[in-house]
Every structure is written in C-alpha cells, then in structure tokens.
Short mmCIF file of C-alpha atoms in Angstrom, two decimals:
data_model
loop_
_atom_site.label_atom_id
_atom_site.label_comp_id
_atom_site.label_asym_id
_atom_site.label_seq_id
_atom_site.Cartn_x
_atom_site.Cartn_y
_atom_site.Cartn_z
CA MET E 7 0.00 0.00 0.00
CA ASN E 8 1.07 3.58 -0.55
CA TYR E 9 0.31 6.25 2.10
CA ALA E 10 -3.11 7.24 0.71
CA GLU E 11 -4.13 3.57 0.48
CA THR E 12 -2.89 2.97 4.02
CA ILE E 13 -4.94 5.82 5.48
CA ASP E 14 -8.00 4.67 3.56
CA PHE E 15 -7.46 1.16 4.92
CA LEU E 16 -7.27 2.46 8.50
CA TYR E 17 -10.41 4.56 8.07
CA THR E 18 -12.45 1.76 6.51
CA ARG E 19 -11.07 -1.27 8.37
CA LEU E 20 -11.27 0.07 11.95
CA PRO E 21 -14.15 1.42 14.06
CA MET E 22 -13.66 5.21 14.16
CA PHE E 23 -15.26 7.55 16.70
CA SER E 24 -15.35 10.53 14.32
CA LYS E 25 -17.49 8.49 11.94
CA GLN E 26 -19.50 6.16 14.17
CA GLY E 27 -19.60 7.92 17.53
CA ALA E 28 -19.85 5.89 20.74
CA GLY E 29 -20.18 2.61 18.82
CA ALA E 30 -16.49 2.80 17.93
CA LEU E 31 -15.35 2.95 21.56
CA LYS E 32 -13.95 -0.02 23.46
CA LYS E 33 -15.10 -0.33 27.06
CA ASP E 34 -11.81 -1.44 28.60
CA LEU E 35 -8.02 -1.39 28.08
CA HIS E 36 -7.78 -4.99 26.92
CA ASN E 37 -7.02 -4.23 23.26
CA ILE E 38 -4.35 -1.59 23.85
CA LYS E 39 -2.65 -3.85 26.40
CA ALA E 40 -2.64 -6.67 23.85
CA LEU E 41 -1.22 -4.38 21.15
CA GLU E 42 1.47 -3.11 23.49
CA GLN E 43 2.43 -6.56 24.72
CA ALA E 44 2.74 -7.84 21.16
CA ASN E 45 5.22 -5.03 20.44
CA GLY E 46 7.31 -5.29 23.60
CA ASN E 47 5.39 -2.66 25.61
CA PRO E 48 6.95 0.43 24.00
CA HIS E 49 4.97 2.71 26.34
CA THR E 50 7.34 1.68 29.14
CA LYS E 51 10.42 2.90 27.27
CA PHE E 52 9.95 6.68 27.48
CA LYS E 53 8.88 9.27 30.05
CA SER E 54 5.59 11.06 29.60
CA ILE E 55 3.08 13.67 30.73
CA HIS E 56 -0.60 12.68 30.59
CA ILE E 57 -3.27 15.31 29.88
CA ALA E 58 -7.05 15.00 30.16
CA GLY E 59 -9.92 17.50 30.33
CA THR E 60 -13.10 18.62 28.62
CA ASN E 61 -11.62 21.71 26.96
CA GLY E 62 -8.09 23.06 26.64
CA LYS E 63 -6.21 19.79 26.67
CA GLY E 64 -5.04 20.23 23.07
CA SER E 65 -3.69 23.74 23.65
CA THR E 66 -2.14 22.68 26.95
CA SER E 67 -0.50 19.65 25.34
CA HIS E 68 0.98 21.71 22.53
CA MET E 69 2.24 24.45 24.86
CA LEU E 70 3.97 21.94 27.14
CA ALA E 71 5.47 20.12 24.15
CA ALA E 72 6.77 23.42 22.76
CA ILE E 73 8.40 24.29 26.09
CA LEU E 74 10.08 20.90 26.50
CA GLN E 75 11.19 20.94 22.88
CA LYS E 76 12.64 24.46 23.24
CA ALA E 77 14.41 23.33 26.43
CA GLY E 78 16.37 20.85 24.32
CA TYR E 79 14.46 17.66 25.03
CA LYS E 80 13.48 15.31 22.22
CA THR E 81 9.74 15.59 22.70
CA GLY E 82 6.97 13.36 21.42
CA LEU E 83 3.41 14.69 21.13
CA TYR E 84 0.29 12.58 20.71
CA THR E 85 -3.03 14.40 20.20
CA SER E 86 -6.37 13.83 18.48
CA PRO E 87 -8.22 14.34 16.28
CA HIS E 88 -6.24 15.71 13.36
CA LEU E 89 -7.34 18.57 11.13
CA LYS E 90 -5.80 17.81 7.72
CA ASP E 91 -3.38 14.89 7.87
CA PHE E 92 -3.53 11.78 10.04
CA ARG E 93 0.14 12.27 10.87
CA GLU E 94 -0.65 15.45 12.85
CA ARG E 95 -1.60 13.12 15.72
CA ILE E 96 1.95 11.79 16.15
CA ARG E 97 4.90 14.21 16.25
CA ILE E 98 8.44 14.45 17.55
CA ASN E 99 9.83 17.96 17.98
CA GLY E 100 6.99 19.22 15.81
CA HIS E 101 7.71 16.86 12.92
CA MET E 102 4.98 14.45 11.92
CA ILE E 103 5.62 10.71 11.77
CA PRO E 104 6.91 9.88 8.25
CA GLU E 105 4.40 8.51 5.76
CA GLN E 106 6.57 5.45 5.18
CA ARG E 107 6.59 4.60 8.89
CA VAL E 108 2.77 4.83 8.99
CA ILE E 109 2.64 2.37 6.08
CA GLU E 110 5.07 -0.04 7.74
CA LEU E 111 3.42 0.04 11.15
CA THR E 112 -0.03 -0.44 9.65
CA GLU E 113 1.15 -3.48 7.71
CA ASP E 114 2.80 -4.85 10.87
CA TYR E 115 -0.47 -4.46 12.79
CA ILE E 116 -2.74 -6.21 10.27
CA PRO E 117 -2.44 -9.66 11.93
CA LEU E 118 -3.29 -8.06 15.28
CA MET E 119 -6.24 -6.23 13.74
CA ASP E 120 -7.59 -9.56 12.53
CA ALA E 121 -7.02 -11.18 15.91
CA ILE E 122 -8.29 -8.58 18.40
CA GLU E 123 -10.35 -6.13 16.28
CA PRO E 124 -9.03 -2.88 17.79
CA SER E 125 -10.51 0.55 17.19
CA PHE E 126 -8.91 3.22 15.03
CA PHE E 127 -7.92 5.12 18.17
CA GLU E 128 -6.29 2.08 19.77
CA ILE E 129 -4.16 1.51 16.68
CA THR E 130 -3.10 5.16 16.52
CA VAL E 131 -2.08 5.11 20.20
CA ALA E 132 -0.04 1.94 19.65
CA MET E 133 1.54 3.47 16.55
CA ALA E 134 2.56 6.59 18.47
CA PHE E 135 4.05 4.65 21.36
CA GLN E 136 5.97 2.39 19.00
CA TRP E 137 7.48 5.31 17.07
CA PHE E 138 8.33 7.26 20.22
CA ALA E 139 10.18 4.24 21.64
CA GLU E 140 12.03 3.62 18.37
CA GLU E 141 13.16 7.24 18.21
CA LYS E 142 14.37 7.19 21.84
CA ILE E 143 12.61 10.38 22.81
CA ASP E 144 13.26 12.05 26.15
CA ILE E 145 9.61 12.63 26.98
CA ALA E 146 6.16 12.51 25.37
CA VAL E 147 3.14 14.71 25.98
CA ILE E 148 0.14 12.40 25.67
CA GLU E 149 -3.40 13.77 25.30
CA THR E 150 -6.32 11.51 26.14
CA GLY E 151 -8.90 10.97 23.45
CA LEU E 152 -12.06 10.91 25.53
CA GLY E 153 -12.48 10.64 29.29
CA GLY E 154 -9.45 9.19 31.00
CA ARG E 155 -10.11 6.09 33.08
CA LEU E 156 -10.79 3.83 30.09
CA ASP E 157 -8.92 5.87 27.48
CA SER E 158 -6.38 3.85 25.52
CA THR E 159 -3.61 6.24 26.52
CA ASN E 160 -4.19 5.37 30.19
CA ILE E 161 -1.64 2.55 30.26
CA ILE E 162 1.27 4.96 30.67
CA LEU E 163 2.92 5.76 34.01
CA PRO E 164 3.68 9.47 33.56
CA GLU E 165 5.97 11.91 35.31
CA LEU E 166 2.96 14.15 35.79
CA SER E 167 -0.80 14.06 35.22
CA VAL E 168 -2.76 17.15 34.14
CA ILE E 169 -6.53 17.66 34.07
CA THR E 170 -7.41 20.97 32.43
CA ASN E 171 -11.08 21.28 33.42
CA ILE E 172 -14.44 19.55 33.55
CA GLY E 173 -17.42 20.62 31.46
CA TRP E 174 -20.46 19.38 29.63
CA ASP E 175 -19.37 17.17 26.73
CA HIS E 176 -19.82 13.51 25.73
CA MET E 177 -22.39 13.11 28.52
CA HIS E 178 -23.87 10.06 26.76
CA ILE E 179 -20.53 8.33 27.34
CA LEU E 180 -18.93 9.92 30.41
CA GLY E 181 -21.94 10.65 32.60
CA SER E 182 -24.82 13.06 33.02
CA ASP E 183 -23.41 15.20 35.85
CA LEU E 184 -20.11 16.99 36.45
CA PRO E 185 -18.89 14.82 39.38
CA THR E 186 -19.35 11.68 37.27
CA ILE E 187 -17.50 13.23 34.33
CA ALA E 188 -14.76 14.38 36.73
CA SER E 189 -14.45 10.84 38.07
CA GLU E 190 -13.81 9.53 34.56
CA LYS E 191 -11.17 12.20 33.89
CA ALA E 192 -9.61 11.59 37.33
CA GLY E 193 -8.94 8.04 36.19
CA ILE E 194 -5.57 9.24 34.85
CA ILE E 195 -4.35 10.01 38.39
CA LYS E 196 -1.72 7.40 39.26
CA PRO E 197 -0.28 6.23 42.60
CA GLY E 198 2.39 8.63 43.81
CA ILE E 199 2.34 10.73 40.61
CA PRO E 200 1.63 14.47 41.10
CA VAL E 201 -1.41 15.92 39.36
CA VAL E 202 -2.23 19.46 38.22
CA ILE E 203 -5.88 20.52 38.07
CA GLY E 204 -6.30 23.51 35.80
CA GLU E 205 -9.82 24.74 36.51
CA VAL E 206 -11.95 23.47 39.35
CA LEU E 207 -15.63 23.73 40.27
CA PRO E 208 -17.29 23.17 43.67
CA GLU E 209 -18.84 19.96 42.30
CA THR E 210 -15.57 18.56 40.94
CA ARG E 211 -12.95 19.53 43.52
CA PRO E 212 -13.96 16.82 46.06
CA VAL E 213 -13.76 14.17 43.32
CA PHE E 214 -10.18 15.12 42.42
CA GLU E 215 -9.14 15.38 46.06
CA GLN E 216 -10.58 11.97 46.93
CA VAL E 217 -8.99 10.20 43.96
CA ALA E 218 -5.63 11.91 44.59
CA GLN E 219 -5.73 10.99 48.27
CA ALA E 220 -6.59 7.37 47.48
CA ASN E 221 -3.56 7.25 45.17
CA GLN E 222 -1.29 9.21 47.52
CA ALA E 223 -0.77 11.61 44.63
CA LYS E 224 0.02 15.22 45.52
CA ILE E 225 -2.59 17.50 43.98
CA HIS E 226 -1.96 21.06 42.75
CA PHE E 227 -4.69 23.52 41.76
CA ALA E 228 -3.25 25.85 39.12
CA GLU E 229 -5.74 28.63 39.86
CA GLU E 230 -4.41 28.78 43.43
CA ASP E 231 -0.71 28.34 42.66
CA GLN E 232 -0.44 30.64 39.61
CA GLU E 233 -1.70 34.21 40.05
CA LEU E 234 -2.86 36.04 36.93
CA ILE E 235 -1.55 39.57 37.47
CA GLU E 236 -2.68 41.23 34.24
CA TRP E 237 -3.44 40.51 30.63
CA ASN E 238 -4.13 42.35 27.41
CA PHE E 239 -5.70 41.27 24.12
CA SER E 240 -5.14 43.50 21.11
CA ASN E 241 -5.06 42.87 17.37
CA HIS E 242 -5.31 39.09 17.88
CA HIS E 243 -2.33 39.02 20.27
CA LEU E 244 -2.42 38.05 23.96
CA GLN E 245 0.01 39.36 26.57
CA VAL E 246 -0.09 37.82 30.03
CA THR E 247 1.69 38.41 33.35
CA VAL E 248 1.62 35.49 35.80
CA ARG E 249 3.33 34.95 39.16
CA HIS E 250 3.69 31.77 41.19
CA ARG E 251 2.41 32.30 44.71
CA ASN E 252 5.87 31.51 46.16
CA ALA E 253 7.83 33.66 43.70
CA LEU E 254 8.91 37.28 43.98
CA ASP E 255 9.14 37.93 40.25
CA ALA E 256 6.34 37.69 37.72
CA LEU E 257 6.64 36.12 34.29
CA HIS E 258 5.69 38.31 31.32
CA LEU E 259 4.51 36.33 28.30
CA GLU E 260 3.28 36.94 24.79
CA LEU E 261 1.30 34.02 23.38
CA ASP E 262 0.87 33.16 19.73
CA LEU E 263 -2.33 31.39 20.80
CA PRO E 264 -4.39 34.53 21.41
CA GLY E 265 -7.72 33.07 22.54
CA TYR E 266 -9.06 34.52 25.79
CA TYR E 267 -9.50 30.97 27.07
CA GLN E 268 -5.71 30.54 27.02
CA LEU E 269 -5.65 32.56 30.24
CA LYS E 270 -6.91 29.42 31.97
CA ASN E 271 -4.61 27.10 30.08
CA ILE E 272 -1.47 29.18 30.68
CA ARG E 273 -1.76 28.82 34.46
CA THR E 274 -2.12 25.07 34.04
CA VAL E 275 0.93 24.97 31.79
CA LEU E 276 3.07 27.07 34.13
CA GLN E 277 2.12 24.95 37.15
CA ALA E 278 3.01 21.81 35.19
CA VAL E 279 6.38 23.38 34.32
CA GLU E 280 6.95 24.21 38.00
CA LEU E 281 6.44 20.57 38.96
CA LEU E 282 8.60 19.31 36.10
CA LYS E 283 11.42 21.56 37.34
CA GLN E 284 11.02 19.99 40.79
CA LEU E 285 11.47 16.63 39.06
CA ASP E 286 14.83 17.89 37.68
CA TRP E 287 13.72 18.81 34.17
CA LYS E 288 15.77 21.86 33.18
CA ILE E 289 13.35 24.52 31.94
CA PRO E 290 14.62 28.12 32.28
CA ALA E 291 12.19 31.04 32.25
CA ASP E 292 13.58 32.42 28.98
CA VAL E 293 12.85 29.08 27.32
CA VAL E 294 9.23 29.24 28.53
CA ARG E 295 8.84 32.76 27.15
CA GLU E 296 10.34 31.91 23.78
CA ALA E 297 8.38 28.66 23.40
CA LEU E 298 5.04 30.26 24.18
CA ARG E 299 5.66 32.94 21.55
CA HIS E 300 6.07 30.24 18.89
CA VAL E 301 3.83 27.29 19.82
CA LYS E 302 2.25 27.06 16.36
CA LYS E 303 5.63 27.05 14.64
CA LEU E 304 7.17 24.57 17.09
CA THR E 305 4.33 22.04 17.27
CA GLY E 306 2.02 22.70 14.31
CA LEU E 307 -1.07 23.59 16.35
CA HIS E 308 -3.97 25.16 14.43
CA GLY E 309 -7.62 26.03 14.96
CA ARG E 310 -7.37 27.93 18.27
CA TRP E 311 -8.61 31.46 17.52
CA GLU E 312 -6.54 31.26 14.38
CA LEU E 313 -6.58 34.31 12.12
CA ILE E 314 -6.12 33.09 8.53
CA ASP E 315 -7.24 36.12 6.52
CA GLN E 316 -7.89 39.85 6.94
CA SER E 317 -10.17 42.56 5.55
CA PRO E 318 -12.42 41.04 6.73
CA ASP E 319 -10.77 39.05 9.53
CA LEU E 320 -11.40 35.32 9.14
CA VAL E 321 -10.90 33.30 12.33
CA LEU E 322 -11.05 29.53 12.86
CA ASP E 323 -11.76 27.98 16.25
CA VAL E 324 -12.48 24.35 17.14
CA ALA E 325 -14.93 25.30 19.94
CA HIS E 326 -17.76 22.78 19.80
CA ASN E 327 -19.41 22.43 23.21
CA GLU E 328 -21.09 24.66 25.79
CA ASP E 329 -17.95 25.77 27.61
CA GLY E 330 -16.04 26.26 24.37
CA ILE E 331 -18.76 28.46 22.92
CA ARG E 332 -18.98 30.50 26.14
CA ALA E 333 -15.24 31.14 25.83
CA ILE E 334 -15.72 32.21 22.21
CA LEU E 335 -18.45 34.67 23.24
CA LYS E 336 -16.08 36.21 25.78
CA GLN E 337 -13.44 36.47 23.06
CA LEU E 338 -15.88 38.29 20.78
CA GLU E 339 -16.44 40.90 23.49
CA LEU E 340 -12.73 41.73 23.29
CA CYS E 341 -12.64 42.09 19.50
CA ASN E 342 -13.27 45.20 17.43
CA PHE E 343 -15.47 44.52 14.43
CA HIS E 344 -18.50 45.97 12.72
CA HIS E 345 -20.63 42.86 12.19
CA LEU E 346 -20.25 39.14 12.94
CA HIS E 347 -20.65 36.46 10.27
CA LEU E 348 -20.78 33.02 11.90
CA VAL E 349 -20.09 29.87 9.88
CA ILE E 350 -21.11 26.85 11.94
CA GLY E 351 -21.44 23.08 11.57
CA MET E 352 -21.82 20.52 14.36
CA VAL E 353 -21.95 16.79 14.99
CA LYS E 354 -25.12 15.00 15.98
CA ASP E 355 -24.01 13.71 19.40
CA LYS E 356 -23.25 17.14 20.88
CA ASP E 357 -25.75 19.21 22.88
CA VAL E 358 -26.58 21.20 19.76
CA ALA E 359 -29.58 22.95 21.32
CA LYS E 360 -27.50 24.25 24.22
CA VAL E 361 -24.84 25.63 21.89
CA LEU E 362 -27.43 27.30 19.66
CA SER E 363 -29.15 28.86 22.69
CA LEU E 364 -25.92 30.71 23.53
CA LEU E 365 -25.24 32.24 20.11
CA PRO E 366 -25.98 35.92 19.36
CA HIS E 367 -29.14 36.80 17.43
CA THR E 368 -27.43 39.78 15.80
CA ALA E 369 -24.93 37.73 13.75
CA SER E 370 -25.40 36.56 10.17
CA TYR E 371 -25.37 32.75 9.98
CA TYR E 372 -24.00 30.34 7.38
CA PHE E 373 -24.88 26.76 8.30
CA THR E 374 -22.78 23.88 7.02
CA GLN E 375 -21.63 20.33 7.81
CA ALA E 376 -18.44 18.30 7.82
CA GLN E 377 -18.15 15.43 5.35
CA ILE E 378 -18.40 12.69 7.99
CA PRO E 379 -21.31 10.43 9.01
CA ARG E 380 -21.49 11.97 12.52
CA ALA E 381 -22.14 15.44 11.12
CA MET E 382 -25.57 16.92 11.74
CA PRO E 383 -27.19 17.41 8.31
CA VAL E 384 -26.97 21.07 7.46
CA GLU E 385 -30.69 21.51 6.84
CA GLU E 386 -31.48 19.94 10.23
CA LEU E 387 -29.02 22.33 11.87
CA ARG E 388 -30.57 25.31 10.08
CA ILE E 389 -34.06 24.34 11.24
CA LYS E 390 -32.90 23.84 14.85
CA ALA E 391 -31.15 27.21 14.76
CA ALA E 392 -34.32 28.92 13.51
CA GLY E 393 -35.98 27.77 16.72
CA PHE E 394 -33.49 30.00 18.56
CA GLN E 395 -34.05 32.97 16.21
CA LEU E 396 -30.78 32.32 14.40
CA THR E 397 -31.34 32.66 10.67
CA GLY E 398 -29.19 32.05 7.63
CA ASN E 399 -28.69 29.87 4.59
CA ALA E 400 -27.43 26.28 4.41
CA TYR E 401 -24.27 25.28 2.52
CA PRO E 402 -23.17 21.69 1.77
CA ASN E 403 -19.55 22.30 2.81
CA VAL E 404 -17.62 24.82 4.87
CA ASN E 405 -15.71 26.40 1.99
CA LEU E 406 -18.91 27.34 0.15
CA ALA E 407 -20.19 28.82 3.42
CA ILE E 408 -17.00 30.86 3.86
CA THR E 409 -17.18 32.09 0.27
CA ALA E 410 -20.73 33.30 0.90
CA ALA E 411 -19.71 35.00 4.14
CA LYS E 412 -16.82 36.78 2.43
CA ALA E 413 -19.11 37.99 -0.33
CA ALA E 414 -21.52 39.46 2.21
CA ALA E 415 -18.98 40.88 4.65
CA ASP E 416 -17.57 44.38 4.88
CA LYS E 417 -13.79 44.62 5.40
CA ARG E 418 -14.44 45.78 8.99
CA ASP E 419 -16.50 42.65 9.78
CA LEU E 420 -15.42 39.40 11.45
CA ILE E 421 -16.04 35.94 9.99
CA LEU E 422 -15.84 33.19 12.61
CA VAL E 423 -15.86 29.48 11.73
CA CYS E 424 -16.60 27.11 14.64
CA GLY E 425 -18.79 24.29 15.95
CA SER E 426 -16.74 21.22 15.02
CA VAL E 427 -13.11 20.15 14.78
CA PHE E 428 -14.05 18.37 11.56
CA VAL E 429 -15.52 21.52 9.97
CA ILE E 430 -12.30 23.41 10.78
CA GLY E 431 -10.27 20.59 9.28
CA GLU E 432 -12.03 20.97 5.93
CA VAL E 433 -11.32 24.69 5.53
CA ASN E 434 -9.14 25.46 2.50
CA ARG E 435 -6.10 27.57 3.39
#
C-alpha cells in the first residue's frame, strides 16, 4: 500500500469515533494492552506527561510540548483528532511521523487487527508509542482521546498528570453530571504521581481530592498556585503576566495562541512546568517565554482562535461544546469589528440545542456540515437554529459557506468558523 491507500485502509477497516460515535469505543483497556504486549510494551520505554480535560487539553499539550522541545528535550506529542493529515496526531519535535513509517506500522499491525479487532484510536495510540520508543525520545506529551479512566492512553505511568477542566461534553458516554465526568477524567491520576488541576468547580474539587488521596498523589490547583496579574488582548495578540504564589518575580509572556480561554490554560501549563522543574527537568524562564511565543511554529497547532485572513478578519476555532462556545463569546467581546458572520457546523451527538441557545441573534449565519457520518445534516441544523431565532442559509460544505460569508462581509467585519473540529479541518487555506 502507498500512504493514501494505508490511510483509507485504517479509516475503513477500523471502528472510528469521528465516523461512528460511541459505537467505535472499546469499554476497557484490553485491546491496547494486547497491542502493546505484542510489540514489547513500548509505552514503558519513554517518560511522559498525561493530559485530560473537557476543553483546553489540546492547547495545553501543545504548549507543554513546545516548552520541553525548546528546552532541548526530544519531545513526542500525541493528540487527536487531526485537522488535515492523520500524521498530525503523532509528532516528535513538531515533525509528523513519516508517511513510510505509517505504512510499515499499519502493515505490521494487520495480523493483530484480525485477531483482536481494535478501534482506530487504539491503533493510533499503539503506533505513536511504537514510534516514540524507536526514536528514543526524552519525553512525550500524551493527550487523552475521551475521558481518562478507560482511554487507551491510560496505560502509561507518567511523570505528571494534568486535568485541564471539567465541562459538559460527551455526557452520553462519560456521565450526566459533572462529578461523574470528573471521576472519569480523574482516572488518569496514578499512585504517587503528582497531578495538576487547571480549573476546578465546587462539584468537581472533592472528586479530584478523593482520587488523589486514594492514590497518595500530591494535587496542585493551578488557579491557586499561579496568580494572573494582568493581561491584554489587542489585534489578535495576547500578553499575560503570571506569578507563582511563592515567587517574587512575575513572568511576562506573549502568546501566539491569542484566545481569551488561554488565560486558563497558561496557568495550568506554568504549574506543570513548575512541577517538572522539581522533578529535575531543566526549563529556564527564557525558554518558557520563547516557546510560548512560537507554539504554532514549534508544534504545528492550528484552529485555536486562528486568524487566517484579513479585511475582513477570518478566524477559525475548534470550539464545539457549551464551555467552548462560552469562551468564544467572551473572546468576541474583546474584539473590534462591525458585524459578525458566523459559519457553523456541528456533529449529531453534541448538545446542539444548548450551543445554539448561547449564540448571538445579531450575527449573520452560514450553516454547514463536515463530510463525515457523525455530522448533523446542514438543513437539520438550520431548522434547529431557527428555533433559537438564528437565521441564515445552508451550505453543503464549509468552503462554500466561507465564500458566501466573504461575499456578504464588509472589510471591517469578522467571519468566525466554529462548531466542530471536523468543519475546521475541511477549511481550504
């Protein structure tokens, strides 16, 4: 097989959450353990950081990887889903896994696929761990796919665990209330391994404290340890000043990830760095500053309040659930524009009604859908939106919707594309 044939094989041969939803998920760690054992347990051959959370875990993962990479460590990064190319999921020092290695690993795994019938996600996790071990990396930043306790990545024994926050997403899988969702995410807390909690709620704090205590894992709440002194957002740039509660000097940062919601993530990242330094990882302050100015360049992250065109400004953001959309609305309050044009597509298993109920009535809407089976049909989305007094036309794909928005927009307007990672991934650049 060539690379294109290999990717097509993986997509069609294996159950895939982005296509099938919950039906593609495995309910235990049996398959990933079998895959790892068959390959000599590569996950035991490198150090790691494990990151879970409802929102922000992608940004947090990329920021930490950029910092470690800039500090001189050979750094693996595993995230999901990808936007354009499957290989975005598996990187070392920002470089994607080579196409040829994807082909070879896939062919190696075919007998195991026949024997144990793993999911697409399980194979991608095994592929990442195998490549990281082969390349003798110093450390890997590993993002969970969904949840934590039963996530395929949860076979690693990390240096540090990080849980960014808990919010309303995947309730049909993780639970119908925040403490239950928190319990699933807290499943990544390991015996004796410190854990950073980025954002905490009264309902979730006791869950984290109980799980950490049961595992004799020291728990750190980033909001308490890292004080946000001041911040400024201007012209799609974010400047932040943060001080650790035990430090005399503050750290002044300029982020190339300018979303307002990064104010939460940056405290999580800095607290994780503080703990890594205590574990003898050498990470000077100037390295942190330089890395956070160039996260996109260092790690290839896209889709987080990403400005891709101007006059009018065209911004992409992967926000797709209640908390993500609330963060976007706060971001819009900080922006200067004449009129908002909102291009949106969603998937069927999200709380679509809740998201629509939050959106502004004053915007012009361009409804669309990603080209995946899980996508909510665009006409269905348009009709649901009309029930919330959100009106606009339907477009069969995101690029036609963007073209229409550009045609209607004044150069002082803002075009925002959001609602689904998969919609963002299909935008032509």
